[in-house]
XYZ file of C-alpha atoms in Angstrom:
490
model
C -35.956 14.763 9.902
C -33.767 17.580 8.059
C -30.052 17.829 7.988
C -30.811 21.287 9.576
C -31.582 18.888 12.744
C -28.504 16.959 13.263
C -26.144 19.597 14.053
C -24.036 20.052 11.116
C -22.802 23.881 10.504
C -23.725 26.340 7.891
C -20.600 25.552 5.332
C -21.902 21.637 5.018
C -25.359 22.489 4.764
C -24.339 24.510 1.794
C -22.433 21.626 0.220
C -25.752 18.877 1.089
C -28.028 21.637 -1.083
C -25.800 21.826 -4.055
C -25.841 17.679 -4.616
C -29.602 18.138 -4.434
C -30.399 15.752 -0.673
C -32.811 17.733 1.445
C -33.474 14.588 4.112
C -30.720 12.563 5.780
C -30.878 8.439 5.282
C -31.918 6.621 8.578
C -28.083 5.936 8.479
C -27.087 9.426 8.503
C -29.998 9.928 11.067
C -28.245 7.537 13.760
C -24.448 8.161 12.466
C -24.096 11.605 12.170
C -24.936 12.440 16.337
C -22.539 9.904 17.679
C -19.530 10.648 15.471
C -20.429 14.763 16.128
C -20.143 13.874 20.233
C -17.341 11.536 19.609
C -18.336 7.849 20.283
C -17.099 5.378 18.741
C -19.490 3.451 16.246
C -20.812 0.050 14.920
C -22.792 0.255 12.114
C -24.544 -2.402 9.563
C -25.679 -0.919 6.026
C -26.133 -2.027 2.764
C -25.004 -0.712 -0.190
C -26.386 2.438 -1.926
C -28.041 3.846 1.927
C -25.882 7.182 2.231
C -23.587 5.136 4.611
C -19.975 7.265 3.031
C -22.270 10.503 4.256
C -22.575 9.273 7.811
C -19.117 9.514 8.440
C -17.840 12.435 5.287
C -20.173 14.786 7.064
C -19.120 14.586 10.765
C -15.853 14.226 9.819
C -15.413 17.388 8.057
C -17.472 19.494 10.737
C -14.649 18.240 13.449
C -11.421 18.927 11.566
C -12.962 22.503 11.218
C -11.447 25.086 13.216
C -8.302 22.699 13.813
C -4.394 23.435 13.716
C -2.660 22.744 10.996
C -1.245 19.100 10.942
C 2.672 18.237 11.325
C 4.889 16.926 7.815
C 3.907 13.531 7.412
C 0.992 13.405 10.340
C -2.990 12.862 9.543
C -5.310 13.549 11.817
C -8.037 10.992 10.187
C -7.390 7.553 8.305
C -10.009 6.565 6.074
C -9.202 2.363 5.320
C -11.056 0.616 2.265
C -10.388 -2.622 0.681
C -10.648 -1.708 -3.002
C -9.708 1.945 -5.113
C -13.186 2.056 -6.205
C -14.338 2.562 -2.757
C -11.427 4.770 -1.982
C -11.571 6.856 -4.990
C -15.634 7.362 -3.899
C -15.248 7.938 -0.706
C -12.787 10.973 -1.534
C -15.208 12.588 -3.892
C -17.398 12.776 -0.730
C -14.734 14.321 0.768
C -14.612 16.859 -1.735
C -18.146 17.610 -2.753
C -18.444 18.112 1.358
C -16.273 20.406 2.226
C -15.477 23.106 -0.835
C -16.596 25.783 1.798
C -14.345 24.298 4.111
C -10.999 24.377 4.706
C -10.154 20.140 5.047
C -8.069 18.945 3.102
C -8.051 15.130 1.920
C -5.615 13.177 -0.424
C -6.239 9.195 -1.649
C -3.635 6.329 -2.200
C -3.891 3.010 -3.489
C -2.029 0.727 -5.013
C -2.065 0.031 -9.063
C 0.047 3.627 -9.536
C 3.279 5.611 -8.847
C 4.255 6.154 -5.226
C 6.105 9.227 -5.604
C 3.435 11.353 -6.229
C 1.410 10.104 -3.143
C 4.718 10.484 -1.053
C 4.891 14.060 -2.107
C 1.286 14.934 -1.801
C 1.608 13.283 2.202
C 4.903 16.002 2.908
C 3.484 18.527 4.106
C 0.767 16.864 6.803
C -3.338 16.095 5.805
C -6.150 16.286 7.458
C -7.682 13.346 6.250
C -6.596 10.158 4.477
C -8.181 7.138 2.282
C -6.217 4.612 1.985
C -5.977 0.765 0.286
C -4.134 -1.318 3.487
C -1.753 -2.538 0.740
C -0.459 1.416 -0.371
C -0.854 2.485 3.299
C 1.888 -0.201 4.904
C 3.842 0.660 1.962
C 4.327 4.603 2.719
C 4.387 3.645 6.287
C 7.334 1.687 5.763
C 9.045 4.302 3.726
C 8.593 6.707 6.573
C 6.093 8.778 3.813
C 3.125 8.717 6.609
C 2.982 8.481 10.202
C 0.059 7.423 12.159
C 0.869 8.364 16.006
C -1.395 11.146 15.430
C -4.724 10.014 14.306
C -7.832 11.447 15.749
C -10.337 9.227 14.107
C -9.981 6.041 12.442
C -12.431 4.855 9.873
C -12.282 0.732 8.948
C -15.570 1.234 5.984
C -16.488 -2.091 3.832
C -15.120 -4.541 6.926
C -17.141 -7.153 5.817
C -15.033 -7.338 2.731
C -11.802 -6.428 4.042
C -11.940 -9.799 5.886
C -13.353 -11.347 2.747
C -10.239 -9.709 0.911
C -7.907 -11.232 3.505
C -6.943 -7.801 4.689
C -7.154 -8.951 8.485
C -3.242 -9.237 9.037
C -3.006 -6.095 7.264
C -5.623 -4.184 9.546
C -4.145 -5.429 12.953
C -0.772 -3.696 11.341
C -2.558 -0.690 10.614
C -4.072 -0.104 13.607
C -0.710 -0.810 15.808
C 0.523 1.872 14.702
C -2.558 4.040 15.699
C -2.462 6.094 18.954
C -5.373 4.280 21.434
C -6.656 6.763 21.961
C -9.127 8.037 19.059
C -12.270 7.384 17.792
C -13.147 3.995 15.886
C -15.580 3.869 13.580
C -16.507 0.547 11.678
C -18.769 0.268 8.651
C -20.191 -2.725 7.448
C -22.344 -4.303 5.466
C -23.841 -7.175 8.034
C -22.230 -8.240 11.689
C -21.066 -11.271 11.197
C -18.914 -13.290 14.092
C -16.084 -12.499 12.460
C -16.975 -8.971 12.174
C -17.792 -8.316 15.774
C -14.476 -10.221 16.894
C -12.960 -7.895 14.988
C -14.191 -5.082 16.406
C -13.204 -6.288 19.788
C -10.115 -5.438 19.614
C -10.953 -2.229 18.035
C -14.140 -0.705 18.714
C -14.619 0.656 22.896
C -18.498 0.473 23.928
C -19.621 1.628 20.659
C -23.103 2.488 19.759
C -24.311 -0.227 17.572
C -26.505 0.748 14.543
C -28.573 -1.518 11.871
C -30.881 0.450 9.783
C -32.062 -2.698 7.828
C -32.916 -6.093 8.294
C -29.987 -8.301 7.938
C -28.975 -9.557 4.310
C -32.608 -8.137 2.862
C -32.977 -6.708 -0.652
C -33.708 -2.820 -1.097
C -37.813 -3.091 -1.566
C -37.330 -1.119 -4.680
C -35.453 -3.597 -6.866
C -38.029 -5.282 -8.721
C -35.761 -8.867 -8.973
C -36.149 -11.456 -11.892
C -34.452 -14.798 -12.318
C -34.368 -15.736 -16.482
C -33.491 -19.674 -16.825
C -31.231 -20.201 -19.511
C -28.617 -22.303 -21.033
C -24.727 -21.284 -20.274
C -23.960 -21.294 -24.334
C -26.924 -18.932 -25.123
C -26.162 -16.424 -21.801
C -24.688 -14.027 -24.105
C -26.599 -13.804 -26.839
C -29.522 -13.506 -24.162
C -28.526 -10.686 -22.772
C -27.366 -9.057 -25.536
C -31.147 -9.956 -26.791
C -32.218 -8.126 -23.166
C -30.267 -4.895 -23.997
C -30.903 -3.989 -27.673
C -35.124 -5.178 -27.185
C -35.504 -3.157 -23.440
C -33.049 -0.394 -25.108
C -30.842 -0.665 -21.324
C -28.917 2.575 -21.671
C -26.783 2.130 -18.760
C -26.581 -0.881 -17.250
C -23.927 -2.997 -15.034
C -23.451 -6.639 -15.451
C -21.464 -8.465 -12.929
C -19.112 -11.783 -13.855
C -17.315 -14.467 -11.486
C -14.132 -14.184 -13.131
C -11.690 -11.719 -14.732
C -11.407 -14.138 -17.554
C -15.672 -14.227 -17.894
C -15.568 -10.335 -18.072
C -12.995 -10.069 -21.090
C -14.848 -12.597 -22.682
C -18.354 -10.715 -21.891
C -17.434 -7.708 -22.726
C -15.696 -8.335 -26.398
C -18.682 -10.460 -27.269
C -21.003 -7.142 -26.294
C -18.655 -4.846 -28.663
C -18.900 -7.256 -31.251
C -22.033 -6.877 -31.884
C -22.398 -3.012 -31.530
C -23.018 -2.846 -27.646
C -20.512 0.351 -26.189
C -19.220 -1.993 -23.364
C -15.964 -2.053 -20.936
C -14.935 -4.713 -18.533
C -13.246 -3.935 -15.082
C -11.515 -6.053 -12.524
C -8.171 -6.401 -10.395
C -5.928 -6.789 -13.335
C -6.863 -3.480 -15.499
C -4.096 -0.803 -14.918
C -5.768 1.713 -12.617
C -5.798 4.206 -15.614
C -7.887 2.311 -16.975
C -10.414 0.994 -14.206
C -11.177 5.037 -13.829
C -11.272 5.888 -17.875
C -14.294 2.701 -17.949
C -16.126 4.208 -14.856
C -15.639 7.733 -15.781
C -17.367 6.680 -19.335
C -20.310 4.688 -17.928
C -21.465 7.189 -15.882
C -21.614 10.209 -18.239
C -23.188 7.338 -20.799
C -20.492 6.557 -23.353
C -20.239 3.611 -22.516
C -23.633 1.491 -22.719
C -22.633 -1.490 -21.065
C -20.032 -2.154 -17.886
C -18.848 -5.870 -17.058
C -17.175 -6.223 -13.465
C -16.290 -8.821 -10.860
C -17.708 -8.514 -7.401
C -14.318 -6.611 -5.911
C -14.098 -4.506 -8.295
C -17.613 -3.307 -8.590
C -16.916 -2.758 -4.949
C -17.209 1.431 -4.723
C -19.170 2.262 -7.849
C -21.700 4.474 -6.764
C -24.308 5.899 -9.525
C -27.175 6.899 -7.700
C -29.584 6.349 -11.121
C -28.294 2.749 -12.128
C -31.292 1.600 -13.792
C -30.622 -1.911 -14.668
C -28.202 -4.841 -12.697
C -27.289 -8.512 -14.231
C -25.751 -10.701 -13.076
C -24.663 -13.151 -15.955
C -23.564 -15.693 -13.311
C -24.425 -16.129 -10.009
C -22.432 -15.334 -7.266
C -20.498 -18.799 -5.274
C -21.031 -16.586 -1.946
C -25.180 -15.703 -1.627
C -24.863 -12.093 0.858
C -22.872 -10.646 -2.350
C -26.120 -11.388 -4.553
C -27.103 -8.658 -1.945
C -24.673 -6.547 -2.598
C -24.642 -6.717 -6.221
C -28.385 -5.790 -6.933
C -27.842 -3.173 -4.022
C -26.063 -0.896 -7.483
C -29.936 -0.053 -8.134
C -32.701 0.951 -6.535
C -30.582 3.688 -4.707
C -32.355 6.740 -2.985
C -36.065 5.680 -3.522
C -35.243 4.676 -7.134
C -36.609 1.679 -8.712
C -34.220 -0.258 -9.807
C -34.302 -3.877 -11.747
C -31.890 -6.989 -10.900
C -31.884 -9.303 -13.960
C -30.339 -12.922 -12.905
C -29.471 -15.205 -16.333
C -29.623 -18.887 -14.188
C -28.729 -22.093 -15.223
C -29.706 -25.492 -13.889
C -25.865 -26.350 -12.735
C -26.758 -22.728 -10.171
C -29.589 -24.040 -8.698
C -27.530 -24.966 -5.670
C -26.554 -21.343 -6.525
C -29.721 -19.811 -6.123
C -31.481 -21.332 -3.523
C -28.836 -20.235 -1.199
C -29.718 -16.050 -2.307
C -33.441 -17.281 -1.789
C -32.867 -18.911 1.825
C -30.942 -15.938 2.412
C -33.467 -12.863 1.562
C -36.094 -15.289 2.288
C -38.243 -15.091 -0.788
C -38.763 -16.921 -4.180
C -37.549 -14.379 -6.915
C -40.175 -14.701 -10.023
C -39.080 -16.365 -13.016
C -39.632 -15.916 -16.822
C -38.676 -17.402 -19.590
C -36.992 -14.866 -22.682
C -38.682 -16.400 -26.152
C -36.077 -18.309 -28.114
C -34.372 -18.993 -25.129
C -36.152 -21.445 -23.693
C -33.717 -24.023 -21.410
C -32.993 -27.079 -22.677
C -31.475 -28.329 -19.416
C -34.500 -26.850 -16.831
C -33.815 -25.577 -13.999
C -35.657 -27.220 -11.177
C -37.961 -25.733 -8.950
C -36.913 -23.662 -5.900
C -37.871 -25.487 -2.433
C -41.860 -24.409 -1.183
C -40.180 -23.602 2.403
C -37.147 -21.462 2.386
C -35.089 -22.399 5.632
C -33.621 -19.630 6.833
C -29.465 -20.102 6.883
C -28.319 -20.933 10.234
C -24.634 -19.729 11.706
C -22.245 -23.360 12.000
C -20.895 -23.953 15.456
C -16.905 -23.371 15.736
C -15.738 -27.413 16.185
C -13.457 -27.763 19.355
C -10.423 -29.209 18.249
C -9.171 -33.241 19.589
C -5.861 -33.312 21.184
C -3.816 -36.487 20.007
C -4.776 -38.262 23.744
C -7.988 -37.830 23.074
C -8.444 -39.021 19.472
C -6.586 -42.411 20.792
C -9.111 -43.147 23.892
C -11.869 -41.780 21.332
C -10.633 -45.349 19.193
C -10.167 -46.888 21.430
C -13.502 -47.572 23.053
C -15.081 -47.845 19.769
C -12.721 -50.633 19.400
C -14.148 -52.250 23.322
C -16.895 -54.250 23.442
C -19.354 -54.282 26.219
C -17.770 -56.864 27.839
C -14.077 -54.740 27.886
C -12.463 -56.679 25.382
C -11.049 -55.563 22.310
C -13.975 -55.865 19.573
C -12.262 -57.662 16.367
C -15.235 -56.377 14.063
C -14.605 -52.889 14.536
C -11.394 -52.850 15.038
C -11.931 -54.289 11.459
C -13.954 -51.848 10.592
C -12.342 -48.993 12.214
C -8.855 -50.730 9.890
C -11.565 -50.816 6.669
C -11.683 -46.064 6.315
C -7.917 -45.610 8.330
C -9.480 -43.607 10.822
C -8.759 -45.895 13.533
C -5.396 -47.018 12.940
C -4.175 -43.856 12.223
C -5.221 -41.834 15.255
C -3.870 -45.188 17.262
C -0.847 -45.402 15.416
C 0.049 -41.418 16.256
C -1.032 -41.973 19.680
C 1.974 -44.578 20.436
C 4.251 -42.751 18.309
C 3.658 -39.819 20.376
C 4.183 -42.058 23.586
C 6.955 -43.772 22.269
C 8.741 -40.611 21.446
C 8.163 -39.270 25.317
C 9.591 -42.694 27.133
C 12.817 -42.047 25.180
C 13.221 -38.891 25.862
C 12.081 -39.568 30.120
C 15.247 -42.004 29.570
C 18.584 -39.372 28.059
C 18.670 -41.053 24.785
C 16.136 -39.223 22.074
C 15.753 -40.766 18.844
C 17.494 -41.050 15.678
C 16.089 -42.227 12.692
C 18.983 -44.184 10.890
C 17.967 -45.718 6.972
C 17.903 -49.247 7.119
C 20.360 -49.828 4.129
C 23.614 -47.459 3.617
C 26.968 -48.254 2.513
C 27.769 -44.584 3.390
C 27.488 -43.736 6.838
C 27.038 -39.898 6.192
C 24.007 -40.687 4.113
C 21.766 -40.439 7.042
C 22.436 -36.846 7.996
C 22.493 -35.638 4.944
C 18.750 -36.359 4.260
C 18.427 -34.716 7.648
C 19.901 -32.137 6.438
C 17.826 -31.913 3.146
C 14.490 -32.319 5.043
C 15.269 -28.824 7.392
C 15.231 -27.449 4.006
C 11.634 -28.329 3.337
C 8.997 -25.857 5.469
C 6.686 -23.684 4.794
C 7.334 -20.501 2.080
C 6.472 -17.036 4.340
C 3.245 -15.582 4.167
C 2.958 -12.833 1.445
C 0.309 -9.625 1.998
C -2.896 -9.829 0.034
C -2.710 -8.428 -3.531
C -4.219 -5.134 -3.965
C -7.142 -5.264 -6.076
């Protein structure tokens, strides 16, 4: 299939040709026609499948010929979890709308808000935003969302992982009821489907690849190693194989900084990007990495979301991620568009659990290979021969206090119907049985007192001052939970 067969106009086809693309990817073949017809879309696609263009291309075509929006108004809203991804989506809009009259803007935290407010003053066709900064702009009346025609939620799974669910709901509450909704996610988890219930209406559901699978073009390798030798082993790999462009994943911000400094001292041009870095520093590092001025870019999972490099040859997992799905996202940065890629993981014996979790998720054993001179003294155990698929956990049912009391009482009764002293002692020994029974008794006692019209009063046992009880009560009233804060924007 060719792009001409998808119903895109000449201006967009010309821009696609300049980018060097000839045939649409699987997600583009299915999503573009659905978006063009105005249907709601719920799509699952891995990183590097051409997902971004699958919604930016039809959006640009939809906007052609539309009247200019009024001051501070927006016609299309695209919500992304990170600054880097927002910048990537905006760049896609700029690339494909160069022969169209579409006006787009991108807003995110970490930079001054006033220039962003000025951009929105005359109104904009497409706004790409992160949740926190968008809500800040809404509170300042710098942008109005009541005239939105199309709402795109990109990387919805990462949105939920980062704790943006409340911000997403606040944004949705500001949107008009009649609109087209497009939801894109790496997977269709239960949480994503629950989110979609209140957002998507009779959607076209698209899934272009097996769930939680790694791209076939990526050559995966595990290198067993001791933790103390990880940094030097990475330096050896980069120099021995002459890796000119390698993306390295670390689990923590501190670890990324520390590794970056070690690589620089060894003569390798490197930089770290993470949430604590300023937006300017992150943008410069990413630009230098793409241009080849940086040989190694060390990133955390959240900061790397949105890094889009067409021909990235190597990805290294310096630390394995705690969440197995993140491994798939990480190695999805290489092996794109049919190009070959390599994903190397430096794994210690302490990371065995994470390794098995990853292999169970992708349903394959990852080959292992030692580096000469860096053989692990603390051996990495062999993976199980049979990799059982990870099953979804069933939701737990909440038990009421009465149920807990009845269950405790029944377990303390013998077959004759009389209390079983042995079971009672067993319950006392672990504390669970007594705790449930005491709570139930207190609850029932309180109900009886209130039924007689005599509220229960807690009196201090010994006090020479009659007001001591009141003071204690007043001090307790001031104790409570702190208000929930908005997630920090990375």
